[in-house]
PDB file of C-alpha atoms in Angstrom:
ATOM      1  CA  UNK A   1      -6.098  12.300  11.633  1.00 68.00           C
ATOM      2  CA  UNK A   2      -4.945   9.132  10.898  1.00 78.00           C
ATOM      3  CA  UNK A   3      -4.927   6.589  14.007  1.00 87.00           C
ATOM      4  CA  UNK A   4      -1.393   5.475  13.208  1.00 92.00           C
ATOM      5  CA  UNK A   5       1.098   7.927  11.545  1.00 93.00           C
ATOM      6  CA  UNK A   6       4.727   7.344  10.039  1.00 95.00           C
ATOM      7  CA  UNK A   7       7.287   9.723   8.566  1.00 94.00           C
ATOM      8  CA  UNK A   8       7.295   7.328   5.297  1.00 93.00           C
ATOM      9  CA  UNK A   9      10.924   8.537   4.904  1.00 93.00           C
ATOM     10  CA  UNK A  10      13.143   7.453   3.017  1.00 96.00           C
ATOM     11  CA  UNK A  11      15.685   7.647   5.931  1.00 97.00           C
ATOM     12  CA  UNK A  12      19.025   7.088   3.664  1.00 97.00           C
ATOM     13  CA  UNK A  13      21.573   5.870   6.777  1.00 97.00           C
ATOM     14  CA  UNK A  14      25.080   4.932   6.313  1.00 98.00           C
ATOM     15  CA  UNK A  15      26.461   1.863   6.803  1.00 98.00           C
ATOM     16  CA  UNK A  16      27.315   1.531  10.446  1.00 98.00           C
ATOM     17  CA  UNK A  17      25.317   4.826  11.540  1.00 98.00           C
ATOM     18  CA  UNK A  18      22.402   4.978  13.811  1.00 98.00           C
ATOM     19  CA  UNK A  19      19.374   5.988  12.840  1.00 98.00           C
ATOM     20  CA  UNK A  20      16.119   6.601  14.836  1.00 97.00           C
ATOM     21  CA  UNK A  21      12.335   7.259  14.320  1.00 97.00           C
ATOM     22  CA  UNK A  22       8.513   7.303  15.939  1.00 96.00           C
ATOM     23  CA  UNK A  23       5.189   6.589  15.300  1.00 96.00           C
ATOM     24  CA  UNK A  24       2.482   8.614  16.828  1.00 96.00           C
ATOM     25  CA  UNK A  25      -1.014   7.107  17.362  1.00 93.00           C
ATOM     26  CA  UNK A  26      -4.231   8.676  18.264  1.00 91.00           C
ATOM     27  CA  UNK A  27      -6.018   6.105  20.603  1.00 84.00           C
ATOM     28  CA  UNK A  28      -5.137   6.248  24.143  1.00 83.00           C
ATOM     29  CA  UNK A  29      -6.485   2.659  24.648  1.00 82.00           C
ATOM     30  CA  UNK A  30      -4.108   1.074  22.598  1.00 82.00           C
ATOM     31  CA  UNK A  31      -2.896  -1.451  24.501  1.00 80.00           C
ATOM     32  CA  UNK A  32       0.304  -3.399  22.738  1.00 87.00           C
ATOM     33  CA  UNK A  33       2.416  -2.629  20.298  1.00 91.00           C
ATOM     34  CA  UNK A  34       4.896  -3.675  18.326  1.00 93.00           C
ATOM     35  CA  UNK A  35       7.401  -3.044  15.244  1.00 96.00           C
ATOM     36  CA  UNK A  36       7.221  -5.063  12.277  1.00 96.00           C
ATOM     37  CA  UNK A  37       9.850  -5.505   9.170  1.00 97.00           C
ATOM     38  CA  UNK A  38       8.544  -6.032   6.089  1.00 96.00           C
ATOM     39  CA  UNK A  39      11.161  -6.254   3.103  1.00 96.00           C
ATOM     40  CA  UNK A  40      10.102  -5.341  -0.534  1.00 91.00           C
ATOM     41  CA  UNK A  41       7.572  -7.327  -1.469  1.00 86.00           C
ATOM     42  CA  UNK A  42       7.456  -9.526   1.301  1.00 94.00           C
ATOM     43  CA  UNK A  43       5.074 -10.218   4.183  1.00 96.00           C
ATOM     44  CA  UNK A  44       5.487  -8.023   7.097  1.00 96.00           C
ATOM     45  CA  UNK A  45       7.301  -9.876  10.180  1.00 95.00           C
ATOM     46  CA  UNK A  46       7.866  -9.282  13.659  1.00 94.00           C
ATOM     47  CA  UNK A  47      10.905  -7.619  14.596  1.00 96.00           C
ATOM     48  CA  UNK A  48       9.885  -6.326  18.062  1.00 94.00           C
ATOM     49  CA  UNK A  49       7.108  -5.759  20.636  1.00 90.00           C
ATOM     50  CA  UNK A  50       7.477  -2.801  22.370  1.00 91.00           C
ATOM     51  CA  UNK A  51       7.058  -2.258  26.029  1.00 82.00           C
ATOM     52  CA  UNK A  52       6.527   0.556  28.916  1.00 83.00           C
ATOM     53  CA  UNK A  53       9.533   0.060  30.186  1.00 84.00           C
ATOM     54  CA  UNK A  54      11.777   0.191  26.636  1.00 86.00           C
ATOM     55  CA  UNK A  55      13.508  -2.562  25.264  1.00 91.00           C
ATOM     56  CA  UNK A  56      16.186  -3.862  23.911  1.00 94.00           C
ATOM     57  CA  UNK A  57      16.916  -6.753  21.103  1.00 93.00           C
ATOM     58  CA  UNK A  58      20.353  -6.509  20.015  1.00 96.00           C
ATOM     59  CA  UNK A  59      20.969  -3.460  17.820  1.00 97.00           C
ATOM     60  CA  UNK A  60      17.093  -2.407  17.891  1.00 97.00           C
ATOM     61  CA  UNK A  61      15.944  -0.545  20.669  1.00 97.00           C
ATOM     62  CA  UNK A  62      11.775   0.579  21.167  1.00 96.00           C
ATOM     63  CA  UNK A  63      10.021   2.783  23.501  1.00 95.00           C
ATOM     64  CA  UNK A  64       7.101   3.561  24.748  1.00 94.00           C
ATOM     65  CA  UNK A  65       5.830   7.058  25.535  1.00 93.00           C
ATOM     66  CA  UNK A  66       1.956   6.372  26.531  1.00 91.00           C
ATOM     67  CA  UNK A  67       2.338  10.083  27.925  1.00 92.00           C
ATOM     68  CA  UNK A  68       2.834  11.674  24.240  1.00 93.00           C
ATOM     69  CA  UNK A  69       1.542   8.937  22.377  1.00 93.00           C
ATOM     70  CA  UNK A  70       4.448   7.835  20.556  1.00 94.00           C
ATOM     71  CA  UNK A  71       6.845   4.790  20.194  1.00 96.00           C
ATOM     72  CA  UNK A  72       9.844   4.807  18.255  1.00 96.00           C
ATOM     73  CA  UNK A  73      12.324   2.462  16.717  1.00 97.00           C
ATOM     74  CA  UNK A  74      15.955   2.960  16.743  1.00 98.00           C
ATOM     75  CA  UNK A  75      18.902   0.975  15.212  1.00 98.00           C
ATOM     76  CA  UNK A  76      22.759   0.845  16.050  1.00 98.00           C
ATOM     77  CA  UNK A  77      25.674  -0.021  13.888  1.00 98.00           C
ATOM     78  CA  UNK A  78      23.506   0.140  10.316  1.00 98.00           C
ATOM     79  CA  UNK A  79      23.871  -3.219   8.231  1.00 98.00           C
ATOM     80  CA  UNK A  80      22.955  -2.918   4.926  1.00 98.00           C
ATOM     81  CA  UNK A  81      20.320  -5.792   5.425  1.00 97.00           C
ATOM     82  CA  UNK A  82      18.429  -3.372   7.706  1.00 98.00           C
ATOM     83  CA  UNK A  83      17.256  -2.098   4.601  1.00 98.00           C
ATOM     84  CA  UNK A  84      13.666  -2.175   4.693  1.00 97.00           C
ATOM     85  CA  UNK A  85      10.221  -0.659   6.118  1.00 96.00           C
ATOM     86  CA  UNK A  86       9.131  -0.558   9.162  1.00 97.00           C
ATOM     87  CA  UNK A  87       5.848  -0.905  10.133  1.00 96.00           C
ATOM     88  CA  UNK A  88       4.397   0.510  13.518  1.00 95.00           C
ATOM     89  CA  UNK A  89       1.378  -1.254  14.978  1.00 93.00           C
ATOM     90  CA  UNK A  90      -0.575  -1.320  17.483  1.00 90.00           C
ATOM     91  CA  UNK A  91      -4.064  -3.044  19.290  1.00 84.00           C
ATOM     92  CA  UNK A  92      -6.604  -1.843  21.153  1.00 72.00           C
ATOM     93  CA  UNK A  93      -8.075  -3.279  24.460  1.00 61.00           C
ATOM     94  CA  UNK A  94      -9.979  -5.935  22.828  1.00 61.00           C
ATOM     95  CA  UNK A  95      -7.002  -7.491  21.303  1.00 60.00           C
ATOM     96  CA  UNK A  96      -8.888  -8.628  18.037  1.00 66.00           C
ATOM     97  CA  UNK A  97      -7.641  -6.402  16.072  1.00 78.00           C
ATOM     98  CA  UNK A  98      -3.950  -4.624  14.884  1.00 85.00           C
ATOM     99  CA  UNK A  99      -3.805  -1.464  13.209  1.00 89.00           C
ATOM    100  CA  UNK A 100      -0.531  -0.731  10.934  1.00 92.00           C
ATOM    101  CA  UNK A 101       1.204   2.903  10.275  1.00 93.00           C
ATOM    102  CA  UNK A 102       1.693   3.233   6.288  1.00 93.00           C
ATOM    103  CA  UNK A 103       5.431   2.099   7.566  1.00 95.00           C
ATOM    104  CA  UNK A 104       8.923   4.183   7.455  1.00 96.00           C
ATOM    105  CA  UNK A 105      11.314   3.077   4.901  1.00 96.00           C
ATOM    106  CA  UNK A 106      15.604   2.765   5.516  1.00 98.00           C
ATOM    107  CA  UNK A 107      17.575   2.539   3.029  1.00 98.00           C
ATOM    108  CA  UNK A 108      21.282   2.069   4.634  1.00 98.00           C
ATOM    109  CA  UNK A 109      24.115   2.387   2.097  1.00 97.00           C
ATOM    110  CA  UNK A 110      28.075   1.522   1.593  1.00 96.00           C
TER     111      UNK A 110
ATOM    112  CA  UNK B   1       5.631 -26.284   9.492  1.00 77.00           C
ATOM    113  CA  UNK B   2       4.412 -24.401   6.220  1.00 84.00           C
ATOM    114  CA  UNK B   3       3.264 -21.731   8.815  1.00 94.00           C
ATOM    115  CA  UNK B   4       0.533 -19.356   6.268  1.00 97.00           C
ATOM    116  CA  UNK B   5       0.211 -20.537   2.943  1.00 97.00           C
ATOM    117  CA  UNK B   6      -1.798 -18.266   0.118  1.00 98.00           C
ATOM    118  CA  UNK B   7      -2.670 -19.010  -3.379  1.00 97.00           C
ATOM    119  CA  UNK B   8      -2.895 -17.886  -5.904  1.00 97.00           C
ATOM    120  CA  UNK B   9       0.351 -15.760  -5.607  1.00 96.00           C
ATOM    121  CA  UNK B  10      -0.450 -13.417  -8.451  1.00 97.00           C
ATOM    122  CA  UNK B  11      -4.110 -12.836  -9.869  1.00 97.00           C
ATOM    123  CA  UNK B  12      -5.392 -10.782 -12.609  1.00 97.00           C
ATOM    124  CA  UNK B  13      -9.353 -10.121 -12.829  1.00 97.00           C
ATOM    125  CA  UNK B  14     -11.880  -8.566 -15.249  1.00 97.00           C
ATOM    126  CA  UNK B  15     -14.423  -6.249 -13.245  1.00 97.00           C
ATOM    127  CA  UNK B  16     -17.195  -7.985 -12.318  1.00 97.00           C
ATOM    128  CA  UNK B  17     -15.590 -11.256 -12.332  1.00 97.00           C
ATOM    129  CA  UNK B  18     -15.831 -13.363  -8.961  1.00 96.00           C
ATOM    130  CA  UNK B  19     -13.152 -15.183  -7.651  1.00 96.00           C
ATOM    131  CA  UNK B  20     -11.393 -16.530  -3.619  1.00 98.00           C
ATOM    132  CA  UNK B  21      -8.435 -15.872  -2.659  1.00 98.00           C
ATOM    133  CA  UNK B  22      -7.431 -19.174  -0.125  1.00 98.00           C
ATOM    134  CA  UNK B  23      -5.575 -19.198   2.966  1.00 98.00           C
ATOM    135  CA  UNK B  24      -4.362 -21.612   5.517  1.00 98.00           C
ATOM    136  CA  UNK B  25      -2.403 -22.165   8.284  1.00 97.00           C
ATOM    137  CA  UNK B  26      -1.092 -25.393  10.016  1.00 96.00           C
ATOM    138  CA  UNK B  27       0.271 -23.739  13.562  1.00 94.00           C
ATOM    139  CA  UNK B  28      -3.667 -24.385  14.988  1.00 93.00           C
ATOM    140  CA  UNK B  29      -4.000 -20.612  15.700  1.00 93.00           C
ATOM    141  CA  UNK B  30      -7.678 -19.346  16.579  1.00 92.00           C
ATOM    142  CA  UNK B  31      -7.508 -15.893  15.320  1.00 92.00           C
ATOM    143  CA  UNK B  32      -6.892 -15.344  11.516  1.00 94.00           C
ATOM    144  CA  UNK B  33      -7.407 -12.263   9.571  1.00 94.00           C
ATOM    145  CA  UNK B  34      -7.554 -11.031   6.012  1.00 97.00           C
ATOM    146  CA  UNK B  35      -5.853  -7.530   5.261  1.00 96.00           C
ATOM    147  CA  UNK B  36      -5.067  -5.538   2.223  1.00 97.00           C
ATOM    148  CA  UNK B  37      -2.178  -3.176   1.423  1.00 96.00           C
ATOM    149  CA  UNK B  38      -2.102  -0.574  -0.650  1.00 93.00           C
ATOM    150  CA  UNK B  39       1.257   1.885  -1.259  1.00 83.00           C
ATOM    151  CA  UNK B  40       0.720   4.723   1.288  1.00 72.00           C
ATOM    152  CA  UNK B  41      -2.129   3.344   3.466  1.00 77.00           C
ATOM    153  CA  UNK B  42      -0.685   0.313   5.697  1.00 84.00           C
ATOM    154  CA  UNK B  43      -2.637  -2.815   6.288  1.00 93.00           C
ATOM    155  CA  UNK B  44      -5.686  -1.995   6.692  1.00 94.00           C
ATOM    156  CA  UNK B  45      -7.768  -5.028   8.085  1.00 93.00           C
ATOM    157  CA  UNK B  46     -10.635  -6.503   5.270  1.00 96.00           C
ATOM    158  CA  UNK B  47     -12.190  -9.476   8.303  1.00 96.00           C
ATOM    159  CA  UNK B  48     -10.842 -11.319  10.624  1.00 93.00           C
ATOM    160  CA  UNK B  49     -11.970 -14.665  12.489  1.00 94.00           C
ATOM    161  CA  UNK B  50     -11.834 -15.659  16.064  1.00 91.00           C
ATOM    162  CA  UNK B  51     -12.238 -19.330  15.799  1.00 92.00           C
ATOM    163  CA  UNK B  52     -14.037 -21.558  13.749  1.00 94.00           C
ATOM    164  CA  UNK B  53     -17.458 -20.403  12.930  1.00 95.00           C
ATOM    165  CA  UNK B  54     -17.068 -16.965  13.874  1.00 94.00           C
ATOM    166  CA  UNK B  55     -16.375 -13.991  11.609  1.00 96.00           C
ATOM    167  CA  UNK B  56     -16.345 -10.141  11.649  1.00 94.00           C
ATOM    168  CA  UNK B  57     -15.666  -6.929   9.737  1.00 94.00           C
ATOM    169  CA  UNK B  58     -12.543  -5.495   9.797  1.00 92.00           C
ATOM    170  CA  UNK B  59     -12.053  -1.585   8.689  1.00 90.00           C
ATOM    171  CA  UNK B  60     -12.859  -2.115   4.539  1.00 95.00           C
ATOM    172  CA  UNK B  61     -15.219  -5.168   4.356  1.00 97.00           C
ATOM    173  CA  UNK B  62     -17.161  -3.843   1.875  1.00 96.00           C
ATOM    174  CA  UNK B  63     -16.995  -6.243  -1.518  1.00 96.00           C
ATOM    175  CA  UNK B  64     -15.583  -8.721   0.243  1.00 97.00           C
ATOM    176  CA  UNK B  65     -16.851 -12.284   2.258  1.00 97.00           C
ATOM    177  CA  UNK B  66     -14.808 -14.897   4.471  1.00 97.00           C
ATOM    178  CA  UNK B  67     -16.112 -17.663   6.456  1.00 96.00           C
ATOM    179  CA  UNK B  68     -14.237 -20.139   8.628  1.00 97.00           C
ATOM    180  CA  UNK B  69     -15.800 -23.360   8.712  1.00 97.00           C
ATOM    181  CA  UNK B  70     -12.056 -24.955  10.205  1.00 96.00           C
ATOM    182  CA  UNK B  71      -9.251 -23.714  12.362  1.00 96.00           C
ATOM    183  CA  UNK B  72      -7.040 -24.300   9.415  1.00 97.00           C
ATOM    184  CA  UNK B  73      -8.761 -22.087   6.650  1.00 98.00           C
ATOM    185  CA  UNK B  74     -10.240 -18.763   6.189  1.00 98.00           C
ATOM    186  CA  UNK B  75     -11.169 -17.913   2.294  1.00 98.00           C
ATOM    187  CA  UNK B  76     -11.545 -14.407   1.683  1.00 98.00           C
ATOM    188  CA  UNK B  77     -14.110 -13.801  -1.517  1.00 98.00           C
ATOM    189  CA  UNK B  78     -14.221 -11.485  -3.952  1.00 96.00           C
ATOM    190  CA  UNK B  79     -18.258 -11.034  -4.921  1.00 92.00           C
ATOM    191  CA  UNK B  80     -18.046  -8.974  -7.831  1.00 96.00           C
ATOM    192  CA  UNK B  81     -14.238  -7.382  -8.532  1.00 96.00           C
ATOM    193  CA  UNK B  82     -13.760  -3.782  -8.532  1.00 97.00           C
ATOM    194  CA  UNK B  83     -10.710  -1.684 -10.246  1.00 96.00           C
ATOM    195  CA  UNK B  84     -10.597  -0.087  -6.561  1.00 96.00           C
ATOM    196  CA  UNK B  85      -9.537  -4.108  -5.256  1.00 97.00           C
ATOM    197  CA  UNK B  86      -6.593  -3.540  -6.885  1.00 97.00           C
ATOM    198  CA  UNK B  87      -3.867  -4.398  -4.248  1.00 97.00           C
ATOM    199  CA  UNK B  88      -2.250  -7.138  -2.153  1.00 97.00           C
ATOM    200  CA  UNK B  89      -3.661  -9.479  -0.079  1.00 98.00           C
ATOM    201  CA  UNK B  90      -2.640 -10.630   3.626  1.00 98.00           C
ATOM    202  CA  UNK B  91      -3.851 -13.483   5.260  1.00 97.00           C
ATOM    203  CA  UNK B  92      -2.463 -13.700   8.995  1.00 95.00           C
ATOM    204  CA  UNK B  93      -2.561 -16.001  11.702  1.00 94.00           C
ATOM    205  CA  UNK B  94      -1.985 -15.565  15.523  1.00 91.00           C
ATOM    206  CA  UNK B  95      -2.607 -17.457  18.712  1.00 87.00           C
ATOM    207  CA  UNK B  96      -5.550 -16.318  20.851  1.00 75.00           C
ATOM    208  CA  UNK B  97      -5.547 -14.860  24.027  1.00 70.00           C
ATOM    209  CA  UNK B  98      -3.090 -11.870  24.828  1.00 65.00           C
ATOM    210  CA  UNK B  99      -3.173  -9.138  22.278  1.00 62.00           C
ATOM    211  CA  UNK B 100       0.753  -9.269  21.985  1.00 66.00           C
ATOM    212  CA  UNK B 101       0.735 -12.502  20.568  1.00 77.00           C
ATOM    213  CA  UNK B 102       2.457 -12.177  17.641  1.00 84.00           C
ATOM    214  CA  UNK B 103       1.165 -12.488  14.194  1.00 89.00           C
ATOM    215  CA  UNK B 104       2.248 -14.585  11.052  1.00 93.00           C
ATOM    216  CA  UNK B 105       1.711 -13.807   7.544  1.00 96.00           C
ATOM    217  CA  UNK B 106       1.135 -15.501   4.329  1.00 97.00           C
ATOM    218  CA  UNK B 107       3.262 -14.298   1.543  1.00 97.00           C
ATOM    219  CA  UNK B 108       0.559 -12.620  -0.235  1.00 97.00           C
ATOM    220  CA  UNK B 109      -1.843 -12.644  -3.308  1.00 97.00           C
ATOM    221  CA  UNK B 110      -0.906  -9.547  -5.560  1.00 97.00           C
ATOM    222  CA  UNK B 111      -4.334  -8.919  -7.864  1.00 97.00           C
ATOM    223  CA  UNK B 112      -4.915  -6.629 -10.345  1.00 97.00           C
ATOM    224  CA  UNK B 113      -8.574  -6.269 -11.462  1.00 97.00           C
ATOM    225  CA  UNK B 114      -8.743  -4.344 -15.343  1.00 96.00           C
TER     226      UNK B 114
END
């Protein structure tokens, strides 16, 4: 089992739709985690860390569910410049290190 | 700031050929990391350095060296290049410290090795 799983999609969402997805990981020690954008052929970027308690950035939202081992990513009022993939990662205790899901791609359209 | 700056941007190899891919960073960030990305398997981490003078493997550091003799740079060498080290290269830079610190990548070195 991979320690960081995805649903690689696509997700095809129309423009001004919501559209919402997780990441399950394996390691109960992970301790921080986060979603990154990365645009084709880009370097990935931060769009969000993620945080017990949920959070909230605008049209993103991320939550944490330490219980089932999952976080998950969801976005309001589609723009077609949310087109892109979104990567899920995460760190253990010792901080040194991220680990990335294989990312879920969204495609929003007209 | 340039932030992470890579070259070369595009490299293509013969196997068995040597070459390093560079990588720097002008933010003075301790921890820096090399990671490749292949289509379907993430970012999976190559090395990764704590500070100057200190190195260690990452998940696939096999074929592969770094060192980090300044904050600033962290070369990532290819000893003898495989068809299998076909992919794109990450170099990534990030404060030390807390874990959630967030991290900063270089735009990438996409090598193909015939």
């Amino acid at each position: 089992r991979k320690e960081v799983e995805q649903d690689p999609g696509p997700f095809n969402v129309p423009e001004g739709a919501t559209v919402a997805f997780n990441c399950t990981y394996s390691n109960s020690a992970s301790q921080s985690f986060f979603w990154y954008r990365q645009d084709c052929r880009k370097e990935p970027k931060l769009l969000m860390s993620v945080y017990s308690s949920g959070n909230e950035d605008g049209r993103f939202t991320a939550q944490l569910n330490r219980a089932s081992q999952y976080i998950s990513l969801l976005i309001r009022d589609s723009k077609l410049s949310d087109s892109a993939t979104y990567l899920c990662v995460l760190s253990g205790a010792a901080g040194n290190k991220l680990t990335f899901g294989g990312g879920t791609r969204v495609l929003v359209k007209p | 700031n340039a932030g992470v700056t890579q070259t070369p941007k595009f490299q293509v190899l013969k196997t068995g050929q040597s070459m390093t891919l560079q990588c720097a960073q002008d933010m003075n960030h301790e921890y820096m990391s090399w990671y490749r990305q292949d289509p379907g398997m993430g970012l999976r981490l190559i090395h990764y350095s704590v500070g100057a003078g200190i190195t260690d493997q990452g998940e696939v550091p096999n074929g592969y060296n770094v060192s980090r003799s300044t904050t600033e740079d962290f070369p990532l060498r290819l000893l003898s290049a495989a068809p299998s080290q076909t992919s794109v290269y990450f170099c990534a830079s990030r404060t030390g410290g807390f874990s959630y610190n967030e991290q900063f990548f270089g735009p990438g070195t996409r090598l193909t090795v015939l």
